[in-house]
């Protein structure tokens, strides 16, 4: 590959366009701002459902942590989307629009997927009995592939839909929109379908079942997806980027080549290592804590009510911190929050250790008000810290991405982030049973390590007593690794965010011949 002859001229030109140098101003961009929030809300719907299913499974009492680890695989499409992101960037119908060419059909398919799930969800996820984990994994994996594809299109569109000086607000739209979608889908699927919650808070006269069924929820969501997508297809016009002087169109091969060239950028390689390891310190706390609270006796309805209150924080917080994350150094906020969040791991250990004692009276679960206050406080601080870090990271991505290849570039960075979370969370869940040591109260040789051994112990009138809870071991290991990570990469991150915008650009050489519109030389300095 050939480097451009006038690299300095290119860098000078791009420096003048550096959005960091222009003060953000949403005047004239408010409609685009709210449209992005709507699109990210739609994206958040399948994300919320996949986050609610583990809670429903754990409350079922017929699943193991191995089952939970299997279902956690549905989170991987967001980590694998980089495999088809170059296709989304390269293949489109110009008359429809570069991003709408993918957004419209994918959202129609998401609506169709919801309609299909509405016919089968009661069989796959029954109130009682063994859930069909394999089929749940299949269908949610497909739904997450569609959501991941929509994410590629929306992330790329956000970089051109908003004015260049406002791209820092794309992370605000993403965080707030996804949170709204997650809240709507998870709250409705857990609380509104719960008979106990509906009779206690939503009905005047007790009745069977929730106020809505899972079947009806999926059906309504499917119809809404198709209706909203139709309106966007008809009334939202996409900007024709061919009119820009630095517009670049690459074919499929060059898009994949572009992906490799982005990865060859020295700063991106360093950033990749950081993103792939950044969530190890919080893996045990983030992926297992809620499941452990349910095991300890806190009801899924109570957990979801508290989560609902937390959603208000998640929606409002990005709007509040946007003033700081849209500035030139969003990673400073990330670094300030990291040690506090690592320290907060200890509070979860203390809470879960004492939960059985605090919520039981004479062997009967009776959760006192003060326990809920403590739980809300701990979860609120955790959610505030994690959301600040997520918004800061996304804002940094929006600033460094080469908007000419927004879909591929942004997806690569988000994919690295998602892989870092997916592998660490899946490993954390899967290791819980391996690190937990049990013993049957009637037979010291029975370690209750399998369902058969547990059933044997119970059938003989014994109990499987926990000698060492793997959760505590995991939190300790993750926290130690997190502290080491912070000390190693703190200075590196501070240095990366001070680099000039041109430092992240992939240099291209436009063709001399007019007929060679799809042929470009791509090079990295």
XYZ file of C-alpha atoms in Angstrom:
525
model
C 0.000 0.000 0.000
C 1.158 3.521 -0.822
C 1.267 6.462 1.541
C -0.189 9.768 0.371
C 2.424 12.135 -0.993
C 1.109 15.123 0.831
C 0.478 13.706 4.276
C 1.183 16.997 6.003
C -1.410 18.751 3.865
C -3.977 16.095 4.698
C -3.242 16.347 8.397
C -3.402 20.113 8.288
C -6.726 19.969 6.495
C -8.146 17.499 8.980
C -6.823 19.431 11.942
C -8.867 22.415 10.832
C -11.903 20.180 11.012
C -11.056 18.817 14.435
C -14.362 18.955 16.358
C -12.464 19.441 19.607
C -11.621 22.964 18.484
C -15.264 23.963 17.915
C -17.642 24.594 20.794
C -20.640 22.173 20.772
C -24.023 23.794 20.093
C -27.208 21.773 19.516
C -29.068 24.670 17.890
C -30.400 23.258 14.631
C -29.531 19.718 15.763
C -32.257 19.051 18.335
C -34.473 16.979 16.009
C -31.511 14.823 15.050
C -30.594 14.536 18.728
C -34.035 13.169 19.640
C -34.186 10.891 16.592
C -30.915 9.293 17.674
C -32.347 8.771 21.154
C -35.363 7.026 19.569
C -33.166 4.776 17.423
C -30.996 3.826 20.404
C -34.165 3.205 22.437
C -35.277 0.665 19.841
C -31.828 -0.887 20.025
C -32.141 -1.115 23.807
C -35.303 -3.228 23.666
C -33.635 -6.596 22.867
C -30.797 -5.654 25.215
C -33.250 -5.168 28.075
C -34.987 -8.451 27.353
C -31.705 -10.371 27.362
C -30.775 -8.742 30.689
C -34.167 -9.628 32.205
C -34.112 -13.305 31.224
C -31.296 -14.242 33.675
C -33.383 -12.759 36.510
C -36.418 -14.762 35.387
C -34.296 -17.894 35.063
C -32.710 -17.521 38.505
C -36.090 -17.015 40.175
C -37.292 -20.193 38.446
C -34.958 -22.244 40.701
C -34.603 -24.889 37.966
C -31.402 -23.517 36.446
C -27.740 -23.672 37.382
C -24.938 -21.173 36.926
C -23.850 -23.299 33.971
C -27.242 -22.573 32.386
C -26.718 -18.881 33.109
C -23.261 -19.052 31.528
C -24.785 -20.664 28.431
C -27.395 -17.933 28.128
C -24.703 -15.271 28.562
C -23.534 -16.232 25.054
C -26.392 -14.101 23.651
C -24.258 -11.069 24.463
C -21.580 -12.081 21.979
C -23.137 -10.662 18.755
C -22.208 -7.173 19.941
C -18.665 -8.479 20.321
C -18.635 -10.107 16.885
C -20.314 -7.365 14.859
C -16.962 -6.147 13.573
C -17.024 -9.204 11.262
C -19.833 -7.696 9.190
C -19.405 -3.972 9.958
C -17.348 -3.415 6.761
C -20.248 -4.872 4.762
C -22.618 -2.376 6.360
C -20.229 0.441 5.449
C -19.611 -0.705 1.871
C -22.941 -2.070 0.626
C -25.854 0.339 0.350
C -28.328 1.861 -2.063
C -27.440 5.511 -2.572
C -31.032 6.489 -3.350
C -32.185 5.161 0.027
C -29.154 6.340 1.993
C -25.955 4.793 3.252
C -27.263 4.061 6.756
C -30.971 3.741 5.997
C -30.199 0.975 3.495
C -29.397 -1.225 6.490
C -31.399 0.423 9.249
C -34.812 -0.002 7.633
C -34.675 -3.731 6.739
C -32.922 -4.661 9.989
C -35.537 -2.929 12.135
C -38.317 -4.607 10.156
C -36.618 -7.944 10.862
C -36.369 -7.041 14.559
C -40.119 -6.432 14.560
C -40.699 -9.761 12.810
C -38.469 -11.480 15.373
C -40.589 -10.071 18.212
C -43.755 -11.334 16.512
C -42.244 -14.820 16.155
C -41.145 -14.843 19.800
C -44.649 -13.852 20.892
C -45.942 -17.198 19.653
C -43.392 -19.327 21.519
C -42.054 -17.448 24.547
C -44.508 -19.058 27.012
C -43.261 -22.510 26.016
C -39.590 -21.563 26.128
C -39.818 -19.642 29.423
C -42.616 -21.199 31.525
C -43.607 -19.965 34.984
C -42.827 -23.415 36.383
C -40.765 -26.265 35.033
C -37.441 -26.368 33.227
C -36.902 -23.512 30.727
C -35.699 -24.400 27.240
C -32.298 -22.723 27.538
C -31.057 -23.819 24.111
C -34.006 -22.333 22.208
C -33.837 -19.155 24.274
C -30.162 -18.821 23.360
C -30.905 -19.360 19.652
C -33.690 -16.797 19.369
C -32.064 -14.134 21.542
C -28.761 -14.617 19.729
C -30.509 -13.817 16.438
C -32.268 -10.825 18.003
C -28.935 -9.528 19.290
C -27.342 -9.968 15.832
C -30.060 -7.735 14.406
C -29.633 -5.212 17.221
C -25.860 -5.232 16.695
C -26.321 -4.568 12.972
C -28.693 -1.714 13.766
C -26.055 -0.381 16.156
C -23.453 -0.299 13.373
C -25.780 1.701 11.148
C -26.874 4.128 13.878
C -23.338 4.695 15.186
C -22.185 5.554 11.678
C -25.229 7.726 10.985
C -24.765 9.645 14.234
C -21.355 10.858 13.088
C -22.886 12.536 10.031
C -26.431 13.250 11.237
C -25.087 15.561 13.951
C -22.914 18.536 13.131
C -19.215 17.788 13.468
C -18.871 19.943 16.566
C -21.765 18.034 18.188
C -20.585 14.451 17.673
C -19.649 14.290 21.361
C -23.391 14.225 22.064
C -23.722 10.929 20.180
C -22.610 9.112 23.326
C -25.322 10.924 25.301
C -27.959 9.795 22.802
C -26.635 6.243 22.905
C -26.483 5.982 26.681
C -29.860 7.643 27.357
C -31.633 5.925 24.459
C -30.352 2.444 25.225
C -31.234 2.913 28.891
C -34.813 3.906 28.036
C -35.187 0.849 25.795
C -33.647 -1.464 28.378
C -35.906 -0.037 31.069
C -39.101 -0.435 29.056
C -38.436 -4.012 27.973
C -36.918 -5.353 31.206
C -39.410 -3.731 33.581
C -42.428 -4.816 31.567
C -41.162 -8.364 31.023
C -40.380 -8.926 34.714
C -42.790 -6.766 36.710
C -45.865 -6.392 34.526
C -45.955 -10.155 33.893
C -45.562 -10.959 37.606
C -48.713 -12.060 39.388
C -47.422 -11.053 42.839
C -46.332 -7.587 41.740
C -49.523 -6.962 39.755
C -51.794 -8.000 42.642
C -49.811 -5.971 45.161
C -49.330 -2.724 43.238
C -51.332 -2.646 39.994
C -54.711 -4.282 40.692
C -57.635 -3.437 42.903
C -58.830 -7.047 42.891
C -56.295 -9.925 42.940
C -56.260 -12.160 39.888
C -54.065 -14.782 38.251
C -51.088 -13.845 36.107
C -49.639 -10.409 35.460
C -51.497 -7.481 33.937
C -49.900 -8.450 30.625
C -48.377 -11.641 29.286
C -44.994 -12.098 27.678
C -46.821 -13.130 24.530
C -48.760 -9.857 24.288
C -45.677 -7.744 25.081
C -43.662 -9.252 22.250
C -46.588 -8.859 19.863
C -47.068 -5.149 20.661
C -43.344 -4.455 20.408
C -43.190 -6.172 17.037
C -45.991 -3.976 15.665
C -44.419 -0.780 17.088
C -41.047 -1.594 15.552
C -42.581 -1.945 12.120
C -44.673 1.228 12.468
C -41.788 3.435 13.655
C -39.452 2.035 11.013
C -41.999 2.824 8.299
C -42.250 6.445 9.474
C -38.447 6.830 9.497
C -38.220 5.340 6.009
C -40.801 7.775 4.662
C -39.957 11.042 6.395
C -36.282 11.109 7.455
C -33.880 12.039 4.685
C -30.243 11.082 4.952
C -27.471 13.531 4.118
C -25.700 12.826 0.830
C -22.052 12.682 1.880
C -20.876 12.525 -1.727
C -21.111 16.327 -1.777
C -18.270 16.636 0.753
C -14.765 17.276 -0.528
C -13.226 14.457 1.497
C -15.938 11.907 0.761
C -14.559 8.415 0.316
C -16.333 5.307 -0.941
C -14.601 1.975 -0.534
C -15.628 -1.400 -1.893
C -16.025 -4.457 0.361
C -12.423 -5.589 0.019
C -11.066 -2.142 0.864
C -13.427 -1.878 3.831
C -11.943 -5.022 5.341
C -8.518 -3.718 4.419
C -9.453 -0.487 6.157
C -10.305 -2.472 9.295
C -6.826 -3.951 9.320
C -5.244 -0.542 8.719
C -7.149 0.950 11.638
C -5.852 -1.840 13.836
C -2.313 -1.082 12.667
C -2.494 2.436 14.080
C -0.154 2.379 17.131
C -2.655 4.171 19.359
C -5.490 1.862 18.342
C -3.389 -1.200 19.180
C -2.744 0.181 22.651
C -6.414 1.109 23.023
C -7.422 -2.415 22.000
C -5.346 -3.961 24.786
C -6.868 -1.533 27.269
C -10.459 -2.193 26.182
C -10.068 -5.989 26.182
C -8.940 -5.976 29.799
C -10.708 -2.941 31.271
C -13.709 -4.805 32.723
C -11.915 -7.664 34.474
C -11.862 -5.703 37.724
C -15.662 -5.469 37.772
C -16.581 -8.803 36.130
C -17.656 -10.721 39.240
C -19.581 -7.804 40.737
C -21.373 -6.823 37.531
C -22.322 -10.300 36.292
C -23.059 -12.308 39.446
C -24.106 -9.965 42.277
C -27.796 -9.723 41.342
C -28.023 -13.499 40.903
C -26.480 -13.975 44.341
C -29.017 -11.591 45.884
C -31.840 -13.673 44.379
C -30.198 -16.848 45.724
C -30.051 -15.229 49.154
C -33.824 -14.657 49.144
C -34.414 -11.189 47.640
C -37.328 -11.530 45.202
C -36.949 -10.804 41.490
C -39.813 -8.303 41.767
C -37.962 -6.329 44.438
C -34.768 -6.406 42.392
C -36.568 -5.120 39.313
C -38.413 -2.385 41.242
C -35.053 -1.114 42.462
C -33.609 -1.411 38.951
C -36.522 0.672 37.674
C -35.601 3.457 40.070
C -32.007 3.156 38.895
C -33.102 3.698 35.285
C -34.015 7.289 36.132
C -30.388 7.833 37.104
C -29.150 6.114 33.947
C -31.359 8.279 31.725
C -30.655 11.618 33.387
C -26.971 11.103 34.231
C -25.640 11.167 30.624
C -27.437 14.450 30.074
C -25.828 15.873 33.214
C -22.286 14.647 32.520
C -22.487 15.563 28.809
C -21.084 18.972 29.742
C -17.879 17.258 30.855
C -17.681 14.253 28.514
C -18.207 16.441 25.428
C -15.022 18.303 26.333
C -11.492 17.513 25.123
C -10.578 15.061 27.916
C -13.475 12.666 28.639
C -11.117 9.892 29.797
C -10.128 11.962 32.831
C -13.626 11.350 34.190
C -13.236 7.630 33.437
C -9.965 7.464 35.343
C -11.387 9.331 38.334
C -14.300 6.881 38.595
C -12.272 3.661 38.220
C -10.672 3.412 41.718
C -13.974 4.294 43.391
C -15.747 1.559 41.443
C -13.061 -0.976 42.358
C -13.469 -0.058 46.017
C -17.228 -0.469 45.633
C -16.692 -4.191 44.927
C -16.087 -4.617 48.654
C -19.521 -3.211 49.514
C -21.191 -5.907 47.392
C -19.265 -8.633 49.204
C -20.345 -7.271 52.588
C -23.961 -6.841 51.443
C -24.308 -10.356 50.012
C -22.572 -11.941 53.002
C -25.004 -10.382 55.480
C -28.151 -10.489 53.309
C -29.442 -13.886 54.586
C -29.121 -12.632 58.167
C -30.729 -9.256 57.499
C -33.777 -10.417 55.519
C -34.801 -13.474 57.562
C -36.710 -13.535 60.826
C -37.191 -16.899 62.543
C -36.284 -18.663 59.311
C -38.864 -16.745 57.239
C -37.947 -14.125 54.638
C -39.168 -10.731 55.820
C -37.148 -7.973 54.194
C -37.010 -4.852 56.395
C -37.202 -1.351 54.962
C -33.675 -0.449 56.049
C -32.300 -3.316 53.955
C -33.943 -1.894 50.830
C -32.463 1.522 51.651
C -28.981 -0.001 51.898
C -29.499 -1.989 48.696
C -30.739 1.043 46.745
C -27.791 3.128 47.944
C -25.209 0.517 46.942
C -26.802 -0.133 43.532
C -27.240 3.602 42.875
C -23.563 4.390 43.457
C -22.574 1.393 41.314
C -24.837 2.443 38.434
C -23.698 6.070 38.599
C -20.051 5.063 38.388
C -20.526 2.514 35.612
C -22.627 4.895 33.518
C -20.189 7.774 33.902
C -17.404 5.491 32.695
C -19.482 4.203 29.760
C -20.479 7.695 28.597
C -16.912 8.968 28.919
C -15.575 6.055 26.858
C -18.199 6.502 24.159
C -17.562 10.249 24.003
C -13.851 9.589 23.498
C -14.655 7.173 20.664
C -16.873 9.757 18.965
C -14.053 12.288 19.041
C -11.277 10.110 17.677
C -13.260 8.222 15.006
C -12.523 9.087 11.401
C -16.084 10.056 10.395
C -15.416 9.110 6.750
C -15.407 5.474 7.867
C -17.632 5.981 10.906
C -19.491 2.672 10.843
C -16.361 0.529 10.656
C -14.180 2.653 12.941
C -16.789 3.175 15.667
C -17.869 -0.462 15.502
C -14.295 -1.650 15.922
C -13.846 0.346 19.122
C -17.261 -0.652 20.484
C -16.582 -4.277 19.565
C -13.342 -4.284 21.511
C -15.233 -2.843 24.486
C -17.973 -5.460 24.185
C -15.505 -8.329 23.847
C -13.757 -7.112 26.982
C -17.044 -7.283 28.861
C -18.415 -10.445 27.234
C -15.437 -12.731 27.825
C -14.814 -11.534 31.381
C -18.496 -11.749 32.368
C -18.989 -15.188 30.798
C -15.887 -16.536 32.518
C -16.959 -15.000 35.823
C -20.373 -16.675 35.712
C -18.982 -20.024 34.574
C -16.315 -20.062 37.308
C -18.725 -19.534 40.191
C -19.655 -23.219 40.483
C -16.019 -24.299 40.039
C -14.815 -22.010 42.829
C -17.697 -22.856 45.169
C -17.097 -25.763 47.545
C -20.068 -27.571 49.099
C -20.649 -30.589 51.300
C -23.747 -32.652 52.050
C -24.740 -32.374 55.714
C -25.300 -36.156 55.900
C -22.398 -37.334 53.744
C -19.038 -35.593 53.820
C -17.974 -37.441 50.653
C -20.818 -35.866 48.683
C -19.554 -32.462 47.454
C -22.876 -31.533 45.769
C -20.962 -30.520 42.636
C -23.629 -31.801 40.219
C -27.422 -31.794 40.083
C -27.495 -35.566 40.698
C -25.346 -35.287 43.827
C -27.504 -32.423 45.086
C -30.673 -34.436 44.493
C -29.156 -37.442 46.271
C -28.308 -35.326 49.294
C -31.777 -33.772 49.381
C -33.531 -37.145 48.898
C -31.728 -38.507 51.948
C -32.935 -35.571 54.036
C -29.712 -33.578 53.955
C -28.700 -30.114 52.808
C -25.840 -28.969 50.585
C -23.911 -26.604 52.844
C -21.568 -24.069 51.240
C -18.052 -24.334 52.672
C -16.551 -21.629 50.457
C -18.567 -19.271 48.245
C -16.880 -18.848 44.878
C -18.330 -15.360 44.542
C -16.091 -13.998 47.300
C -12.995 -15.588 45.758
C -13.841 -14.118 42.354
C -14.474 -10.601 43.650
C -11.140 -10.624 45.476
C -9.236 -11.819 42.392
C -11.011 -9.377 40.051
C -10.402 -6.424 42.369
C -6.683 -7.186 42.640
C -6.417 -7.463 38.846
C -8.386 -4.221 38.484
C -5.983 -2.336 40.774
C -2.996 -3.599 38.792
C -4.733 -2.630 35.522
C -5.391 0.904 36.779
C -1.789 1.492 37.810
C -0.470 0.151 34.508
C -2.783 2.000 32.110
C -3.661 5.255 33.894
C -0.758 7.193 32.403
C -1.286 5.580 29.007
C -4.918 6.719 28.830
C -4.008 10.229 29.933
C -1.506 10.372 27.095
C -3.883 8.965 24.459
C -6.582 11.583 25.032
C -4.101 14.436 24.528
C -3.083 13.244 21.061
C -4.153 15.317 18.077
C -7.213 14.214 16.081
C -5.035 13.488 13.048
C -3.207 10.896 15.105
C -6.241 8.605 14.734
C -6.822 9.167 11.004
C -6.347 6.510 8.371
C -4.663 8.229 5.434
C -6.036 7.556 1.976
C -4.922 8.494 -1.488
C -7.717 9.329 -3.888
C -7.462 7.982 -7.439
C -6.157 10.184 -10.183
C -8.405 8.635 -12.829
C -12.062 9.561 -12.690
C -13.140 6.060 -13.651
C -11.417 4.441 -10.675
C -13.940 5.651 -8.116
C -13.726 2.624 -5.861
C -9.950 2.205 -5.763
C -7.986 3.836 -2.973
C -4.588 3.392 -1.419
C -4.856 3.158 2.340
C -1.893 3.752 4.549
C -1.041 4.298 8.166
C 1.674 6.681 9.293
